[in-house]
Every structure is written in structure tokens, then in C-alpha cells.
Amino acid sequence: MSVWGVLRTFLLILAAFVALAVGWVLVVGLQKPPADPTLEPAFDPANAKPMRPLERRPPAPDRQAFFGDLHIHTALSADAFVFGVRAMPDDAYRFAKGASLAHGNGSEIRLSKPLDFAAVTDHSEFLGITRERNEGVLVERSLRDRLQNDSRLALTLLYQRTMGELWDNLAMELPPETDEIRSDAWQTIIGAAEQHNDPGAFTTFIAYEWTRGGDNGIHLHRNVIYGSSRAPDFAASAKEARNSRDLWAELDRQREAGIPVLAIPHNPNLSGGLTFATTDMTGNAFDADYIETRRRNEPLTEIFQVKGTSETHPALSPEDEFADFEIQEGLLPASEALDLRGGYARAAQRVGLEIAARSGSNPFDFGVIGSSDGHGAASPIEEDAFFGKLPMLDGTAAIRLDQATLIPEGFLPASKWGAAGLAGIWAEENTRASLFAAMRRKETFATSGPRIRVRMFGGWDLEASLLERSDGIREGYRRGVPMGGTLRPHENPEAPAFLVWALKDPDGANLDRLQIIKGWLDDAGRSHERVYEIAASDGRVPDEAGRLVSLPSTVDVASATYEDSVGAADLSAFWQDPDFDPDQRAFYYARALEIATPRWSTYDAKRLGIPPPKPHSIHERAVGSSIWYEPGS
């Protein structure tokens, strides 16, 4: 065959493929998405469900667990407004207190039970400006109208247009009245927090998000939380505080002026390893001032939220069979996702041990929380009632499972997002002062959404009988240290002991097991980790290798249901480290795992009548802040 013949054949084949593609677009693209039950019921202001009665618990000297969300965005954030959110800070607090809310898709959403505390953390960059402009394709016509009446091709183009509008907003020339708009928005946030703060029943925190980004979508974001009704006149943005050192300096100035404040990094998993980098911004090793400044300003890190888990990664913890949990792969270019150790809390705490051995101070001895990063003035934390982070990106089941547009399955980041998480705090009472003090001392824990309670004490004078004694908690405080505390060398030659409790969410699934994760430094200065199974349901005990037999899953994928026929309502353990070396630095933290339950995607697939993507089920969990051991000099 001649060259022309080969070329002619190739062009005919190419034309056939093009014709097929065009035909597919015309046949499929011009169809409407499948009927989507998550668009119902429509929100009706006249029949909106009110805030639920709040539990007013008296102060408890031995402290009690409170659950909340310290990472909520509203229409004052540029990305939220562009993607269809119209709810404001007042709406966010009403939702947290149990009222129903108009989702950006026009449906009614509501939490199954109120939170104990919350913080609206709108982006300080462009704060209120996009809403003030009130322009865009979703201003011209509502998202609900488009989802109910437009074709998949039209919705694909809508997705592209809104993405373009977001980048246009972030690159726009700021209007002359920018400072006034930002100030008014900041005062709106403060006013809503003050209005809804109800000491003893519901706590609000004045807050904002400092959003310092990097190239290729790298996240170096912090939520700034104020511990009283005092707040600065402006919310510092990445324009005023161009890097973390600038932000810390600003927070130090505020603290010196009598304003209690702290910052909480989030999404280290999307930081390209920079959140817990082992050098400062100039590439130099940390000096003492850097370490103490960081510790003073950032006592906590957010490890569970919609955009993935930052506890650990399977590549970092290959012996941890539960490490592969809501891992966000593919959201960063490969060149930016190589340094995993700088993006996950457990690895960072191991690195902290190594740095402390060299310098005498640990930059990464932080505690942990979870929170949602919900951008719809709401907390998308419930698997069976997941409503997504941003209306246009993942606001309905059809969008989340790639049934609403022509975008290829799995291409959109939102298809990988999860329903998470919550902050757990052990405090005397539900007030700003008490909760904030607990955050500063790191007596906190993170959950992936359920209200699992996990508690831990460490010390040399603890004994197993305290697990059952009525004064066991009080003795735990008297004889040892709680989560977030530090153990020092002791005259007792034995290993320290740990008391650990976990209690299921009263409305959630049973518990599968209770673990302690240990990190330690060997004599050569290298860090290691190990997972210890310390308590398990259904009479299971670890084998010689320390492994537990897995419980049978009760999840029925087709019906998106499970049964609490396995597992336990509570688990507890008295545990001593069998590998303790008094000369080695170490940390210990507790992790409680639920039995397998359906993931949000399995619930969504049942509603749409399509096969669910994998994973069909997950093990929800709670992770406590570490207790540290520091040997003598």
C-alpha cells in the first residue's frame, strides 16, 4: 500500500472515532442527569426545622468530651460564593445548633444532632469581596434550576465556567473599597459568633482561615482561632502575612496585647511535604527560636477533613493495616507529592523525635483534631447524609458519582473527598475559656465524623483497677498525664503504664478494636513506629505477631446497610510498653476503630440506583493526641 493509502486509511479511522465521539456527546451529553433524590426535599423557609434544644451540662472537674467543627466556610469565602453558597455565618451557627439550612443546590440539610461548639473560618483573602460583587453564572440562574433542567453537556460547561470564575476572582484587581468590604465581613463574622455563643450549652469561636497557597495547588493553610470575645480589627491575610513566620509574628503581637489566639494547620497531606518540612523557609535547620515560636502558635494540627486524612499514609506505615483510609491521591502533581513525611502527622512526630535528639527541642509535638472544611455554612460529616463540601463541585449524589456531567469518572477531585471530621476536646465545661485552655494543653482528639470518645492517661503509678473505679479518671490526672502531656524519667525501673478508654457514638456503629501507636528513637537516632492491639471486641486476642483476626463485615452493599451484630459499645485497656527503653525518646497515642460501615459513596449509589465505587465500606475512627516520653539528659 502506498504512503497515501496508509494516510487515507488512518484519516478514515480517525474520522470514524471523531464521529463516534460526537455521536456520544449528542446522545449522552444532551440527556439530563438521572433523577437525584439528594435534591429533595426543597428548602422551604416557612417550614424550616428550628434549632434543637441544646444540652446544658454542668461543669465537671474530671472533664467531659465535647464535639465540634473548627473549620466552616460561608458565602463570605470567594470559592464558596462562586460555587453556589449563599448562607452566612449566622446560618452556619444555626445549622451547628440543629436548625435546617438551605444547601447551595436548594435542598434542605440538617445534622442528626447538634454540635457542642463551632467556628466560622472564612478565608481572610478576598473576604466578602466576591459576595459584594454578586456576579457570576450561578447568580444569573440558580444551581438548583440548572441541575433539574439542564443537560449533562450544559452542566459540564457550567463546571468549567465556575472554575474559570473562581480563578478570575482570585486574580482580579481589588476594588478601592476592599478594606471596607473586608472589615464589614470580619465584623459580620465576629457579630455572629458573639450572638450565638451560649456558655454552658454552645460555644462559638471568632476565627478565620489564613490561606497561603503555593504553586500547583499546594496547601499551607491555617485556621486562626481566638479564645475570647477579643479579636483584632482585621483578619490577617496572606497579603499582610506572606508566610507562616509573618503570621506567627502577628499572632504573637496579638497575644502580647491580651488576645488569646492559636493557629491550626490543615491539609498537610496536600502540602507537598512543606507543612512539616525539616528546614525553615530559607532551607536552614530549625533554630531554637523557630521551634519555640512554632510550638507557641500551633499546638494542634487538623488530621481529618473532607479533603482527606493526614494521620498517616500506607507508604509511610506499611505495617499498619488501617493506614489506607481516605487517602487523597492524585490531587497534586507528582513532583509536588514526593515528600510524604512532611505531609502526615505520625511521620512528622517521628521526625520531631529526631530533631529533638539533635537540638533538645521538638517542633512537632502537636496535638490533633478533626474538622470538616465544609464550604456550605455546614459540616458534611455524616456518611448516610453526606451533602458535599461545595455545591457545584460535589453538592449532589449525581455530581459526586460522575453522573451529572460528561467529565470522565474519577477525574474530579471531589469524587475522592470524604465525609469528615470533628474535633473532640476534654474540658471542664462548654465555654470558650475552658475549651481553649484544653486546646492549648492538647487534651484533644480527632474523629473521622462519628462522636467516638477516646481517652488516655500515662504514668508510672497507674494500675489496672483504675479502669473500673469510680474515681479512675481523677486518679489518672493525679497519678499521670492525659493526652498531650509529657512523661519524664522516673525512679520506677519498669515501663510506664497507660489507661485507655473508647466509647462508641451512641447513634453510631460498634467498636472493632482499640490500639496504641508508638513512635520511638533508636540509639542511632533513627525513628520507628509500631501499632499495638490493646483491646478488641468479640473475645479476640492478638496472635504471636501481634495481629488480630478481622471481624466479619456486616455491610450489605446493595442496600447500603450494616448490623451492629459484631463489635462492642466500649473498650478499655491497661497497657505497659513491652519494648520500653528509658533512654529512648518516644510518643504514644490511642486509636479506636469502628466496625465496617458503608461509605458515603455506597449510600449515594443506592439512591441513584447504580453500582457503587470502591471502597464500599470504611472503618470510621478516633485518634487521640500523643503522650510524649522525654528521657533525662
XYZ file of C-alpha atoms in Angstrom:
633
model
C 0.000 0.000 0.000
C 1.297 3.470 -0.888
C 2.036 6.152 1.679
C -1.069 7.953 0.500
C -3.103 4.805 1.001
C -1.850 4.375 4.567
C -2.571 8.014 5.337
C -6.043 7.746 3.779
C -6.845 4.686 5.901
C -5.625 6.448 9.053
C -7.743 9.518 8.313
C -10.821 7.370 7.720
C -10.311 5.599 11.056
C -9.731 8.931 12.834
C -12.888 10.368 11.253
C -14.833 7.351 12.440
C -13.597 7.834 16.015
C -14.436 11.557 15.873
C -17.899 10.735 14.571
C -18.425 8.230 17.377
C -17.271 10.773 19.962
C -19.554 13.458 18.556
C -22.400 10.979 18.443
C -21.769 10.005 22.068
C -21.793 13.648 23.130
C -25.034 14.250 21.228
C -26.725 11.153 22.614
C -25.420 11.219 26.185
C -24.441 14.859 26.590
C -27.840 16.203 25.613
C -29.590 13.953 28.111
C -30.472 15.183 31.560
C -28.698 13.619 34.553
C -30.607 10.832 36.317
C -33.212 11.831 38.877
C -31.295 12.780 42.007
C -33.049 12.181 45.363
C -30.427 14.310 47.148
C -32.065 17.401 45.645
C -35.074 16.734 47.849
C -36.703 17.975 49.933
C -36.519 21.520 48.662
C -35.772 24.063 51.368
C -38.885 25.958 52.408
C -38.173 28.888 54.778
C -41.742 28.779 56.072
C -41.327 25.170 57.206
C -37.630 25.127 58.049
C -36.773 22.997 61.047
C -35.717 25.079 64.059
C -32.627 24.759 66.208
C -32.804 21.750 68.512
C -32.834 22.123 72.302
C -29.219 22.203 73.466
C -27.877 20.147 76.337
C -26.622 22.409 79.121
C -24.118 20.270 81.016
C -22.835 21.432 84.408
C -19.067 21.823 84.908
C -17.202 18.562 85.562
C -13.915 18.716 87.490
C -12.764 15.468 85.815
C -13.578 16.975 82.415
C -16.008 15.808 79.762
C -15.923 15.341 75.995
C -17.259 17.996 73.640
C -17.517 17.701 69.855
C -17.366 20.495 67.311
C -16.210 21.811 63.961
C -13.465 24.455 63.869
C -13.376 24.775 60.075
C -16.545 26.096 58.400
C -16.834 28.467 55.431
C -19.762 30.594 54.276
C -20.682 32.855 51.360
C -18.058 35.321 52.624
C -15.369 32.999 51.209
C -14.701 33.597 47.500
C -14.701 29.934 46.467
C -17.891 29.199 48.389
C -19.811 32.048 46.738
C -18.623 31.234 43.215
C -19.706 27.598 43.596
C -23.208 28.446 44.789
C -23.167 29.073 48.552
C -25.354 31.900 49.805
C -25.560 31.051 53.522
C -23.868 33.377 56.012
C -22.160 32.966 59.419
C -25.468 33.273 61.251
C -26.806 30.366 59.176
C -23.685 28.312 59.934
C -24.167 28.621 63.688
C -27.876 27.905 63.446
C -27.038 24.745 61.491
C -24.456 23.682 64.079
C -27.129 24.134 66.750
C -29.502 21.795 64.905
C -31.527 24.009 62.558
C -32.075 23.071 58.920
C -30.280 25.035 56.218
C -30.731 25.794 52.528
C -27.966 23.934 50.701
C -26.457 25.654 47.669
C -28.436 23.225 45.500
C -31.704 24.385 47.091
C -32.349 21.285 49.180
C -32.856 21.154 52.938
C -29.999 19.768 55.038
C -29.699 19.178 58.768
C -27.351 17.444 61.202
C -28.706 14.402 63.012
C -27.765 16.098 66.306
C -26.280 19.482 67.247
C -22.613 20.171 67.807
C -21.211 21.464 71.089
C -19.015 24.160 69.533
C -18.172 25.638 66.142
C -16.085 28.270 64.379
C -16.720 30.041 61.075
C -13.319 30.253 59.379
C -13.846 32.157 56.151
C -10.792 32.870 54.008
C -9.282 36.210 55.029
C -8.077 36.644 51.453
C -10.824 38.384 49.402
C -13.032 38.211 52.499
C -16.560 39.225 51.443
C -15.398 40.755 48.152
C -16.793 38.147 45.744
C -20.143 38.213 47.520
C -20.180 42.006 47.376
C -19.624 41.916 43.584
C -22.543 39.472 43.262
C -21.645 38.382 39.739
C -21.346 35.036 38.019
C -23.175 32.290 36.241
C -24.831 30.985 39.438
C -26.055 34.498 40.230
C -27.735 34.681 36.839
C -29.540 31.379 37.368
C -29.623 29.111 40.398
C -27.723 25.849 40.628
C -30.949 24.028 41.547
C -32.669 25.203 38.371
C -29.694 24.105 36.283
C -29.389 20.688 37.936
C -33.083 19.977 37.437
C -33.406 21.250 33.858
C -30.071 21.286 32.030
C -28.323 18.549 30.078
C -25.101 16.820 31.095
C -23.251 18.788 28.418
C -24.605 22.081 29.767
C -23.616 21.101 33.306
C -20.138 20.193 32.096
C -19.773 23.651 30.593
C -21.192 25.130 33.807
C -18.486 23.366 35.827
C -15.823 24.817 33.542
C -17.309 28.300 33.742
C -17.463 28.332 37.535
C -13.862 27.113 37.760
C -12.860 29.945 35.450
C -14.837 32.435 37.529
C -13.021 31.339 40.675
C -9.592 31.919 39.159
C -10.787 35.242 37.693
C -11.932 36.317 41.164
C -8.620 35.362 42.752
C -6.670 37.227 40.077
C -8.904 40.306 39.845
C -7.784 43.828 40.590
C -9.136 44.618 44.033
C -11.700 47.431 44.184
C -10.881 50.692 46.010
C -13.320 49.798 48.789
C -11.579 46.471 49.510
C -10.554 47.348 53.060
C -14.062 48.478 53.930
C -15.635 45.316 52.472
C -13.167 43.072 54.309
C -13.733 44.964 57.562
C -17.520 44.703 57.261
C -17.273 40.976 56.561
C -14.948 40.466 59.546
C -17.401 42.299 61.778
C -20.198 40.081 60.440
C -18.191 37.013 61.469
C -17.491 38.455 64.907
C -21.110 39.506 65.378
C -22.474 36.068 64.527
C -20.023 34.378 66.892
C -20.956 36.719 69.724
C -24.680 36.328 69.083
C -24.623 32.522 69.125
C -22.155 31.957 71.949
C -24.120 30.430 74.831
C -21.750 29.449 77.681
C -22.566 26.027 79.057
C -24.670 24.967 76.057
C -22.963 26.021 72.817
C -19.606 27.691 72.225
C -18.530 29.748 69.234
C -15.028 30.940 68.431
C -14.180 34.063 66.483
C -11.946 32.733 63.716
C -10.748 32.900 60.120
C -8.579 30.950 57.685
C -5.185 32.250 56.585
C -4.828 30.774 53.106
C -1.237 30.797 51.955
C -1.046 28.675 48.830
C 1.824 27.542 46.683
C 2.288 26.551 43.081
C 0.345 23.556 41.760
C -2.336 23.701 44.450
C -0.064 23.215 47.465
C -1.871 23.924 50.756
C -0.133 25.785 53.561
C -3.313 26.912 55.258
C -4.001 27.688 58.919
C -7.199 28.319 60.841
C -6.738 31.117 63.367
C -8.873 30.625 66.488
C -9.486 33.291 69.168
C -10.085 32.188 72.735
C -12.293 35.050 73.949
C -14.524 37.855 72.695
C -11.417 39.923 71.987
C -10.263 39.971 68.375
C -8.104 42.237 66.197
C -9.565 44.875 63.895
C -8.736 42.826 60.808
C -8.186 39.209 59.801
C -4.605 38.947 58.558
C -4.437 37.569 55.034
C -1.554 36.155 53.026
C -1.107 39.665 51.652
C -0.272 41.101 55.082
C 1.353 37.937 56.471
C 3.131 36.453 53.477
C 4.394 33.301 55.184
C 3.966 31.312 58.382
C 6.675 33.278 60.227
C 4.845 36.514 59.431
C 1.583 35.004 60.660
C 3.176 33.767 63.886
C 4.685 37.214 64.480
C 1.254 38.803 64.077
C -0.313 36.301 66.460
C 2.468 36.888 68.985
C 1.732 40.621 68.864
C -1.948 39.969 69.437
C -1.193 37.630 72.338
C 1.048 40.258 73.912
C -1.899 42.676 73.653
C -4.020 40.280 75.713
C -5.832 38.493 72.875
C -5.689 34.686 73.306
C -5.120 33.075 69.921
C -3.692 29.971 68.260
C -3.369 28.623 64.710
C -4.208 25.138 63.424
C -2.626 23.880 60.173
C -4.842 21.753 57.974
C -4.396 19.511 54.929
C -0.715 18.779 55.458
C -1.489 15.850 53.116
C -1.818 18.408 50.303
C 1.227 20.497 51.220
C 3.782 18.622 49.129
C 5.594 17.862 52.371
C 6.003 21.514 53.337
C 3.740 21.626 56.406
C 6.225 19.520 58.380
C 9.361 20.308 56.400
C 12.609 19.715 58.281
C 14.088 23.106 57.387
C 12.790 26.651 57.593
C 11.758 28.707 54.582
C 15.369 29.611 53.801
C 16.458 25.974 53.795
C 18.288 26.202 57.113
C 17.912 23.833 60.040
C 15.462 24.953 62.706
C 16.944 27.123 65.421
C 15.587 27.320 68.965
C 13.610 30.483 68.260
C 11.840 28.923 65.262
C 10.911 25.805 67.202
C 9.543 27.647 70.216
C 7.665 30.152 68.034
C 6.014 27.340 66.137
C 5.100 25.408 69.278
C 3.676 28.514 70.913
C 1.455 29.362 67.963
C 0.481 25.945 66.611
C -0.216 23.449 69.405
C -2.667 21.466 67.226
C -2.973 20.040 63.701
C -6.150 19.053 61.839
C -5.792 15.434 60.603
C -9.308 14.506 59.410
C -11.401 16.583 56.999
C -13.244 16.433 53.668
C -10.047 16.617 51.600
C -8.546 13.560 53.197
C -6.700 12.081 56.136
C -3.373 13.383 57.414
C -2.754 10.862 60.202
C -0.539 8.551 58.142
C -0.111 7.048 54.664
C 0.270 3.395 53.604
C 3.676 4.122 52.090
C 4.852 5.575 55.410
C 3.216 2.939 57.634
C 3.234 -0.299 55.599
C 2.702 -2.447 58.715
C -0.440 -0.517 59.703
C -3.349 -2.369 58.108
C -5.654 0.624 58.679
C -3.346 3.294 57.221
C -5.143 3.336 53.857
C -8.063 5.466 54.996
C -9.476 8.316 52.868
C -6.075 8.962 51.276
C -6.198 11.715 48.674
C -4.026 10.573 45.792
C -3.543 12.476 42.576
C -4.573 15.913 43.835
C -1.023 17.255 43.483
C 1.361 16.896 40.541
C 3.781 14.015 41.069
C 6.684 16.408 41.502
C 4.931 18.035 44.455
C 3.784 14.873 46.215
C 7.082 13.131 46.866
C 7.930 14.149 50.428
C 5.229 12.230 52.233
C 6.908 12.521 55.634
C 6.255 16.261 55.635
C 2.565 15.765 54.958
C 1.405 13.313 57.641
C 1.187 13.706 61.397
C 2.645 10.385 62.549
C 5.686 10.714 60.310
C 6.132 14.324 61.394
C 6.057 13.335 65.052
C 8.726 10.724 64.340
C 10.830 13.412 62.647
C 10.210 15.607 65.690
C 11.878 12.975 67.872
C 14.917 13.028 65.601
C 15.136 16.826 65.669
C 14.703 16.884 69.465
C 17.590 14.429 69.880
C 19.851 16.823 67.965
C 18.579 20.179 69.196
C 16.899 19.428 72.530
C 13.505 20.742 71.348
C 10.714 19.183 69.309
C 8.939 21.338 66.678
C 6.275 18.686 66.015
C 4.900 17.716 69.428
C 1.443 18.938 68.408
C -1.959 17.556 69.389
C -4.645 16.589 66.883
C -8.214 17.482 65.967
C -10.558 16.856 63.077
C -12.866 19.382 61.423
C -14.801 19.475 58.171
C -13.671 22.334 55.877
C -17.292 22.440 54.787
C -17.819 25.415 52.478
C -21.608 25.497 52.612
C -22.003 27.016 56.095
C -22.429 23.419 57.262
C -20.476 20.364 58.422
C -20.614 17.468 55.891
C -19.617 14.768 58.380
C -22.315 12.076 58.162
C -21.792 9.224 55.671
C -25.504 8.443 55.290
C -26.450 12.103 54.827
C -23.397 13.493 53.044
C -24.085 16.743 51.177
C -20.597 17.613 49.998
C -18.171 20.451 50.504
C -19.060 22.820 47.618
C -22.404 22.767 45.763
C -21.069 22.901 42.195
C -18.185 20.511 42.854
C -19.848 17.779 44.943
C -23.230 19.080 46.034
C -25.394 16.155 44.876
C -25.046 12.395 44.568
C -25.066 12.650 40.764
C -22.210 15.162 40.764
C -20.180 13.184 43.300
C -20.536 9.909 41.371
C -19.894 11.465 37.933
C -23.470 11.092 36.683
C -24.282 14.792 36.188
C -21.610 15.863 33.680
C -19.505 14.385 30.868
C -16.297 14.676 32.865
C -14.617 11.231 32.987
C -15.248 9.103 36.059
C -12.773 9.758 38.875
C -11.290 12.841 37.201
C -12.811 15.379 39.574
C -11.056 15.758 42.951
C -14.415 15.843 44.718
C -15.031 12.192 43.831
C -12.183 11.357 46.223
C -13.338 13.557 49.095
C -14.719 12.105 52.322
C -17.334 12.847 54.983
C -15.147 14.139 57.838
C -14.325 15.203 60.534
C -14.857 16.509 64.082
C -12.735 17.947 66.876
C -13.015 16.284 70.272
C -11.998 18.221 73.393
C -11.789 17.125 77.037
C -12.697 20.176 79.107
C -14.420 21.077 82.369
C -17.281 22.928 80.708
C -18.589 24.105 77.362
C -17.195 27.629 77.394
C -14.616 29.464 75.327
C -12.162 29.686 78.192
C -12.388 26.001 79.123
C -12.295 24.636 75.570
C -9.491 26.979 74.519
C -7.386 26.017 77.540
C -7.831 22.344 76.595
C -6.691 23.091 73.052
C -3.594 24.838 74.359
C -2.677 21.878 76.588
C -3.527 19.487 73.669
C -6.092 17.409 75.561
C -7.859 16.815 72.269
C -8.684 14.076 69.796
C -9.810 13.808 66.186
C -12.651 11.767 64.746
C -13.495 10.985 61.143
C -17.072 12.104 61.784
C -18.743 9.913 64.435
C -18.745 11.084 68.045
C -16.450 8.356 69.334
C -14.854 9.270 72.654
C -11.256 8.225 73.269
C -9.270 8.989 76.430
C -5.795 8.110 77.652
C -3.516 8.621 80.649
C 0.125 7.663 81.034
C 2.328 7.336 84.123
C 4.299 5.062 86.438
C 1.787 4.901 89.284
C -1.257 3.798 87.288
C -2.863 0.406 87.842
C -5.429 -1.740 86.024
C -8.046 -1.388 88.772
C -8.467 2.294 87.849
C -10.311 1.252 84.686
C -13.296 0.197 86.797
C -13.042 2.522 89.782
C -15.462 5.422 90.051
C -12.532 7.723 90.756
C -10.354 6.218 87.996
C -10.306 9.368 85.854
C -9.489 11.600 88.823
C -6.663 9.255 89.786
C -5.465 9.262 86.182
C -4.969 13.013 86.409
C -3.393 12.776 89.874
C -1.007 9.930 89.129
C -0.222 10.529 85.469
C -0.664 12.823 82.467
C -3.524 12.981 79.918
C -3.314 13.166 76.142
C -0.971 15.983 75.129
C 1.153 15.569 78.255
C 4.819 14.633 78.704
C 6.324 11.879 80.839
C 9.740 12.403 82.438
C 12.191 9.773 83.725
C 11.025 8.000 86.858
C 12.718 6.106 89.673
C 10.491 3.125 88.856
C 12.583 0.870 86.557
C 9.505 -0.589 84.852
C 7.875 0.778 81.737
C 5.211 3.458 82.119
C 1.613 2.277 82.111
C -1.298 3.610 80.088
C -5.022 3.661 80.804
C -7.122 3.890 77.632
C -10.883 4.071 77.141
C -13.031 4.287 73.999
C -16.813 4.682 73.859
C -18.858 4.380 70.686
C -21.007 7.148 69.252
C -24.423 6.451 70.887
C -26.025 6.755 67.437
C -23.191 5.106 65.523
C -21.597 1.727 64.922
C -19.950 -0.563 67.451
C -16.214 -0.500 68.067
C -13.902 -3.060 66.463
C -10.670 -2.501 68.394
C -8.525 -0.149 70.452
C -4.876 0.461 69.607
C -1.808 2.311 70.785
C 0.557 3.646 68.157
C 4.108 4.138 69.390
C 6.909 6.094 67.770
C 10.422 5.944 69.178
C 14.030 6.828 68.518
C 16.717 4.153 68.494
C 20.294 4.578 69.744
C 21.446 5.611 66.273
C 18.940 8.471 66.141
C 16.545 6.779 63.693
C 12.805 6.804 64.352
C 10.471 3.813 64.189
C 6.783 3.073 64.728
C 4.587 0.174 65.785
C 0.874 -0.463 66.207
C -0.122 -2.385 69.355
C -3.543 -4.052 69.610
C -4.528 -3.428 73.245
C -8.265 -4.295 73.286
C -10.672 -5.935 70.868
C -14.317 -6.873 70.673
C -15.766 -10.370 70.355
C -13.159 -12.046 72.530
C -10.293 -11.665 70.068
C -6.667 -11.562 71.232
C -3.568 -10.794 69.156
C -1.553 -13.690 67.721
C 2.212 -14.109 68.248
C 2.884 -11.469 65.610
C 0.587 -9.022 67.415
C -2.161 -9.235 64.774
C -5.894 -9.555 65.306
C -8.268 -11.650 63.245
C -10.549 -9.271 61.343
C -14.218 -9.136 62.232
C -16.635 -10.262 59.515
C -18.166 -7.281 57.733
C -21.904 -6.856 58.251
C -22.198 -4.308 55.424
C -24.790 -5.126 52.765
C -23.558 -3.122 49.796
C -26.727 -3.355 47.726
C -28.926 -1.905 50.471
C -26.204 0.338 51.969
C -26.840 -1.006 55.461
C -24.921 -2.701 58.265
C -25.727 -4.512 61.502
C -24.287 -3.979 64.973
C -24.165 -7.751 65.469
C -20.399 -7.610 65.999
C -18.200 -5.164 67.875
C -18.531 -3.566 71.291
C -20.134 -0.462 72.752
C -16.966 0.332 74.680
C -13.391 -0.887 75.029
C -10.717 -0.197 77.621
C -7.231 -1.395 78.483
C -4.384 -1.137 80.935
C -1.189 -1.429 78.890
C 2.547 -1.297 79.539
C 5.078 -0.915 76.746
C 6.852 -4.299 76.384
C 9.676 -2.644 74.410
C 10.288 0.389 76.604
C 13.823 1.761 76.841
C 14.217 4.610 79.355
C 16.972 6.156 77.230
C 14.860 6.449 74.065
C 12.516 9.316 73.192
C 9.008 8.129 72.342
C 5.388 9.085 71.814
C 2.198 7.086 72.291
C -1.313 7.755 71.041
C -4.619 5.883 71.080
C -6.746 4.984 68.072
C -10.248 3.498 68.254
C -11.784 1.888 65.169
C -15.431 1.213 64.392
C -16.627 -1.937 62.659
C -17.023 -1.624 58.874
C -19.871 0.659 57.774
C -20.983 1.921 54.338
C -19.054 4.842 52.852
C -20.989 7.898 51.617
C -20.448 6.753 48.019
C -22.268 3.483 48.750
C -25.268 5.375 50.138
C -25.214 7.703 47.107
C -25.037 4.820 44.651
C -28.083 3.172 46.229
C -30.035 6.435 45.909
C -29.097 6.703 42.226
C -29.604 3.003 41.500
C -26.066 2.449 40.169
C -23.162 0.181 41.242
C -21.096 1.821 44.000
C -17.423 2.627 43.520
C -14.822 1.119 45.811
C -14.243 1.207 48.690
C -17.774 0.147 49.590
C -17.140 0.448 53.322
C -14.765 2.142 55.743
C -13.671 1.910 59.358
C -14.527 5.238 60.999
C -12.135 6.153 63.791
C -10.982 8.412 66.595
C -7.330 9.349 67.114
C -6.025 10.873 70.338
C -3.230 13.370 70.864
C 0.099 11.837 71.810
C 1.624 11.415 75.240
C 5.367 12.039 74.985
C 8.279 10.476 76.822
C 11.469 12.503 77.178
C 14.495 10.797 78.769
C 16.818 12.642 81.091
C 19.872 14.435 79.753
